[in-house]
């Protein structure tokens, strides 16, 4: 016959472990010193030397305007070239038609 005492100890020990482990964990967290991270030296840019958002927007708009001007100039040049080719073709057609008559 088995003794009933050891069977009773198991739930009692289990309850103690379940209560003791979190308690030890909380005490350990309270006793340890929090880790503090020091800010990196030299990474902060003073506000006076940082360009403002408006300045960035202005520079962006200036570059966009320059790109638009270049595109417009290229389109104008291409249009003039095409018009000259059309005029030349028409002139050649007229000359050829006059020579045949």
mmCIF file with all atom_site columns, N, CA, C and O in Angstrom, residues 1 10-11 35 37-38 41 54-55 59 66 75 79 83-84 87 95 101:
data_model
loop_
_atom_site.group_PDB
_atom_site.id
_atom_site.type_symbol
_atom_site.label_atom_id
_atom_site.label_alt_id
_atom_site.label_comp_id
_atom_site.label_asym_id
_atom_site.label_entity_id
_atom_site.label_seq_id
_atom_site.pdbx_PDB_ins_code
_atom_site.Cartn_x
_atom_site.Cartn_y
_atom_site.Cartn_z
_atom_site.occupancy
_atom_site.B_iso_or_equiv
_atom_site.pdbx_formal_charge
_atom_site.auth_seq_id
_atom_site.auth_comp_id
_atom_site.auth_asym_id
_atom_site.auth_atom_id
_atom_site.pdbx_PDB_model_num
ATOM 1  N N  . UNK A 1 1   ? 0.807  -1.180 0.000    1.00 0.00 ? 1   UNK A N  1
ATOM 2  C CA . UNK A 1 1   ? 0.000  0.000  0.000    1.00 0.00 ? 1   UNK A CA 1
ATOM 3  C C  . UNK A 1 1   ? 0.858  1.254  0.000    1.00 0.00 ? 1   UNK A C  1
ATOM 4  O O  . UNK A 1 1   ? 1.822  1.339  0.751    1.00 0.00 ? 1   UNK A O  1
ATOM 5  N N  . UNK A 1 10  ? 2.593  16.968 -3.919   1.00 0.00 ? 10  UNK A N  1
ATOM 6  C CA . UNK A 1 10  ? 2.783  17.421 -5.303   1.00 0.00 ? 10  UNK A CA 1
ATOM 7  C C  . UNK A 1 10  ? 1.975  18.689 -5.585   1.00 0.00 ? 10  UNK A C  1
ATOM 8  O O  . UNK A 1 10  ? 2.526  19.692 -6.061   1.00 0.00 ? 10  UNK A O  1
ATOM 9  N N  . UNK A 1 11  ? 0.672  18.758 -5.317   1.00 0.00 ? 11  UNK A N  1
ATOM 10 C CA . UNK A 1 11  ? -0.055 20.004 -5.576   1.00 0.00 ? 11  UNK A CA 1
ATOM 11 C C  . UNK A 1 11  ? 0.444  21.165 -4.726   1.00 0.00 ? 11  UNK A C  1
ATOM 12 O O  . UNK A 1 11  ? 0.510  22.311 -5.187   1.00 0.00 ? 11  UNK A O  1
ATOM 13 N N  . UNK A 1 35  ? 19.260 49.877 -17.650  1.00 0.00 ? 35  UNK A N  1
ATOM 14 C CA . UNK A 1 35  ? 20.329 50.207 -18.589  1.00 0.00 ? 35  UNK A CA 1
ATOM 15 C C  . UNK A 1 35  ? 19.949 51.493 -19.295  1.00 0.00 ? 35  UNK A C  1
ATOM 16 O O  . UNK A 1 35  ? 18.878 51.626 -19.868  1.00 0.00 ? 35  UNK A O  1
ATOM 17 N N  . UNK A 1 37  ? 20.906 54.249 -22.206  1.00 0.00 ? 37  UNK A N  1
ATOM 18 C CA . UNK A 1 37  ? 21.721 54.428 -23.409  1.00 0.00 ? 37  UNK A CA 1
ATOM 19 C C  . UNK A 1 37  ? 22.109 55.897 -23.508  1.00 0.00 ? 37  UNK A C  1
ATOM 20 O O  . UNK A 1 37  ? 21.276 56.788 -23.423  1.00 0.00 ? 37  UNK A O  1
ATOM 21 N N  . UNK A 1 38  ? 23.389 56.128 -23.679  1.00 0.00 ? 38  UNK A N  1
ATOM 22 C CA . UNK A 1 38  ? 23.886 57.495 -23.842  1.00 0.00 ? 38  UNK A CA 1
ATOM 23 C C  . UNK A 1 38  ? 23.668 57.915 -25.287  1.00 0.00 ? 38  UNK A C  1
ATOM 24 O O  . UNK A 1 38  ? 23.886 57.135 -26.206  1.00 0.00 ? 38  UNK A O  1
ATOM 25 N N  . UNK A 1 41  ? 27.526 60.815 -29.547  1.00 0.00 ? 41  UNK A N  1
ATOM 26 C CA . UNK A 1 41  ? 28.162 62.130 -29.581  1.00 0.00 ? 41  UNK A CA 1
ATOM 27 C C  . UNK A 1 41  ? 28.358 62.545 -31.033  1.00 0.00 ? 41  UNK A C  1
ATOM 28 O O  . UNK A 1 41  ? 28.806 61.774 -31.868  1.00 0.00 ? 41  UNK A O  1
ATOM 29 N N  . UNK A 1 54  ? 10.965 74.916 -45.977  1.00 0.00 ? 54  UNK A N  1
ATOM 30 C CA . UNK A 1 54  ? 10.666 75.827 -47.083  1.00 0.00 ? 54  UNK A CA 1
ATOM 31 C C  . UNK A 1 54  ? 11.856 75.947 -48.030  1.00 0.00 ? 54  UNK A C  1
ATOM 32 O O  . UNK A 1 54  ? 11.678 76.028 -49.239  1.00 0.00 ? 54  UNK A O  1
ATOM 33 N N  . UNK A 1 55  ? 13.066 75.938 -47.462  1.00 0.00 ? 55  UNK A N  1
ATOM 34 C CA . UNK A 1 55  ? 14.256 76.041 -48.309  1.00 0.00 ? 55  UNK A CA 1
ATOM 35 C C  . UNK A 1 55  ? 14.383 74.812 -49.195  1.00 0.00 ? 55  UNK A C  1
ATOM 36 O O  . UNK A 1 55  ? 14.711 74.915 -50.378  1.00 0.00 ? 55  UNK A O  1
ATOM 37 N N  . UNK A 1 59  ? 14.311 74.822 -53.263  1.00 0.00 ? 59  UNK A N  1
ATOM 38 C CA . UNK A 1 59  ? 15.353 74.222 -54.098  1.00 0.00 ? 59  UNK A CA 1
ATOM 39 C C  . UNK A 1 59  ? 14.759 73.178 -55.039  1.00 0.00 ? 59  UNK A C  1
ATOM 40 O O  . UNK A 1 59  ? 15.133 73.096 -56.217  1.00 0.00 ? 59  UNK A O  1
ATOM 41 N N  . UNK A 1 66  ? 13.986 74.318 -63.778  1.00 0.00 ? 66  UNK A N  1
ATOM 42 C CA . UNK A 1 66  ? 15.094 74.190 -64.728  1.00 0.00 ? 66  UNK A CA 1
ATOM 43 C C  . UNK A 1 66  ? 14.870 73.002 -65.664  1.00 0.00 ? 66  UNK A C  1
ATOM 44 O O  . UNK A 1 66  ? 15.108 73.101 -66.872  1.00 0.00 ? 66  UNK A O  1
ATOM 45 N N  . UNK A 1 75  ? 11.822 70.700 -76.891  1.00 0.00 ? 75  UNK A N  1
ATOM 46 C CA . UNK A 1 75  ? 10.618 70.576 -77.711  1.00 0.00 ? 75  UNK A CA 1
ATOM 47 C C  . UNK A 1 75  ? 10.561 71.662 -78.782  1.00 0.00 ? 75  UNK A C  1
ATOM 48 O O  . UNK A 1 75  ? 10.196 71.397 -79.928  1.00 0.00 ? 75  UNK A O  1
ATOM 49 N N  . UNK A 1 79  ? 10.577 70.963 -82.708  1.00 0.00 ? 79  UNK A N  1
ATOM 50 C CA . UNK A 1 79  ? 9.475  71.473 -83.532  1.00 0.00 ? 79  UNK A CA 1
ATOM 51 C C  . UNK A 1 79  ? 10.013 72.286 -84.704  1.00 0.00 ? 79  UNK A C  1
ATOM 52 O O  . UNK A 1 79  ? 9.547  72.137 -85.845  1.00 0.00 ? 79  UNK A O  1
ATOM 53 N N  . UNK A 1 83  ? 9.484  71.478 -88.629  1.00 0.00 ? 83  UNK A N  1
ATOM 54 C CA . UNK A 1 83  ? 8.885  72.474 -89.533  1.00 0.00 ? 83  UNK A CA 1
ATOM 55 C C  . UNK A 1 83  ? 9.800  72.765 -90.714  1.00 0.00 ? 83  UNK A C  1
ATOM 56 O O  . UNK A 1 83  ? 9.341  72.896 -91.857  1.00 0.00 ? 83  UNK A O  1
ATOM 57 N N  . UNK A 1 84  ? 11.098 72.876 -90.448  1.00 0.00 ? 84  UNK A N  1
ATOM 58 C CA . UNK A 1 84  ? 12.052 73.114 -91.542  1.00 0.00 ? 84  UNK A CA 1
ATOM 59 C C  . UNK A 1 84  ? 12.065 71.940 -92.515  1.00 0.00 ? 84  UNK A C  1
ATOM 60 O O  . UNK A 1 84  ? 12.144 72.143 -93.735  1.00 0.00 ? 84  UNK A O  1
ATOM 61 N N  . UNK A 1 87  ? 8.909  72.267 -94.647  1.00 0.00 ? 87  UNK A N  1
ATOM 62 C CA . UNK A 1 87  ? 9.053  73.348 -95.633  1.00 0.00 ? 87  UNK A CA 1
ATOM 63 C C  . UNK A 1 87  ? 9.994  72.941 -96.757  1.00 0.00 ? 87  UNK A C  1
ATOM 64 O O  . UNK A 1 87  ? 9.736  73.220 -97.939  1.00 0.00 ? 87  UNK A O  1
ATOM 65 N N  . UNK A 1 95  ? 9.408  72.612 -106.672 1.00 0.00 ? 95  UNK A N  1
ATOM 66 C CA . UNK A 1 95  ? 10.445 72.725 -107.690 1.00 0.00 ? 95  UNK A CA 1
ATOM 67 C C  . UNK A 1 95  ? 10.354 71.571 -108.662 1.00 0.00 ? 95  UNK A C  1
ATOM 68 O O  . UNK A 1 95  ? 10.456 71.741 -109.894 1.00 0.00 ? 95  UNK A O  1
ATOM 69 N N  . UNK A 1 101 ? 6.643  70.519 -115.632 1.00 0.00 ? 101 UNK A N  1
ATOM 70 C CA . UNK A 1 101 ? 5.692  71.212 -116.498 1.00 0.00 ? 101 UNK A CA 1
ATOM 71 C C  . UNK A 1 101 ? 6.400  71.937 -117.572 1.00 0.00 ? 101 UNK A C  1
ATOM 72 O O  . UNK A 1 101 ? 6.996  72.296 -118.249 1.00 0.00 ? 101 UNK A O  1
#
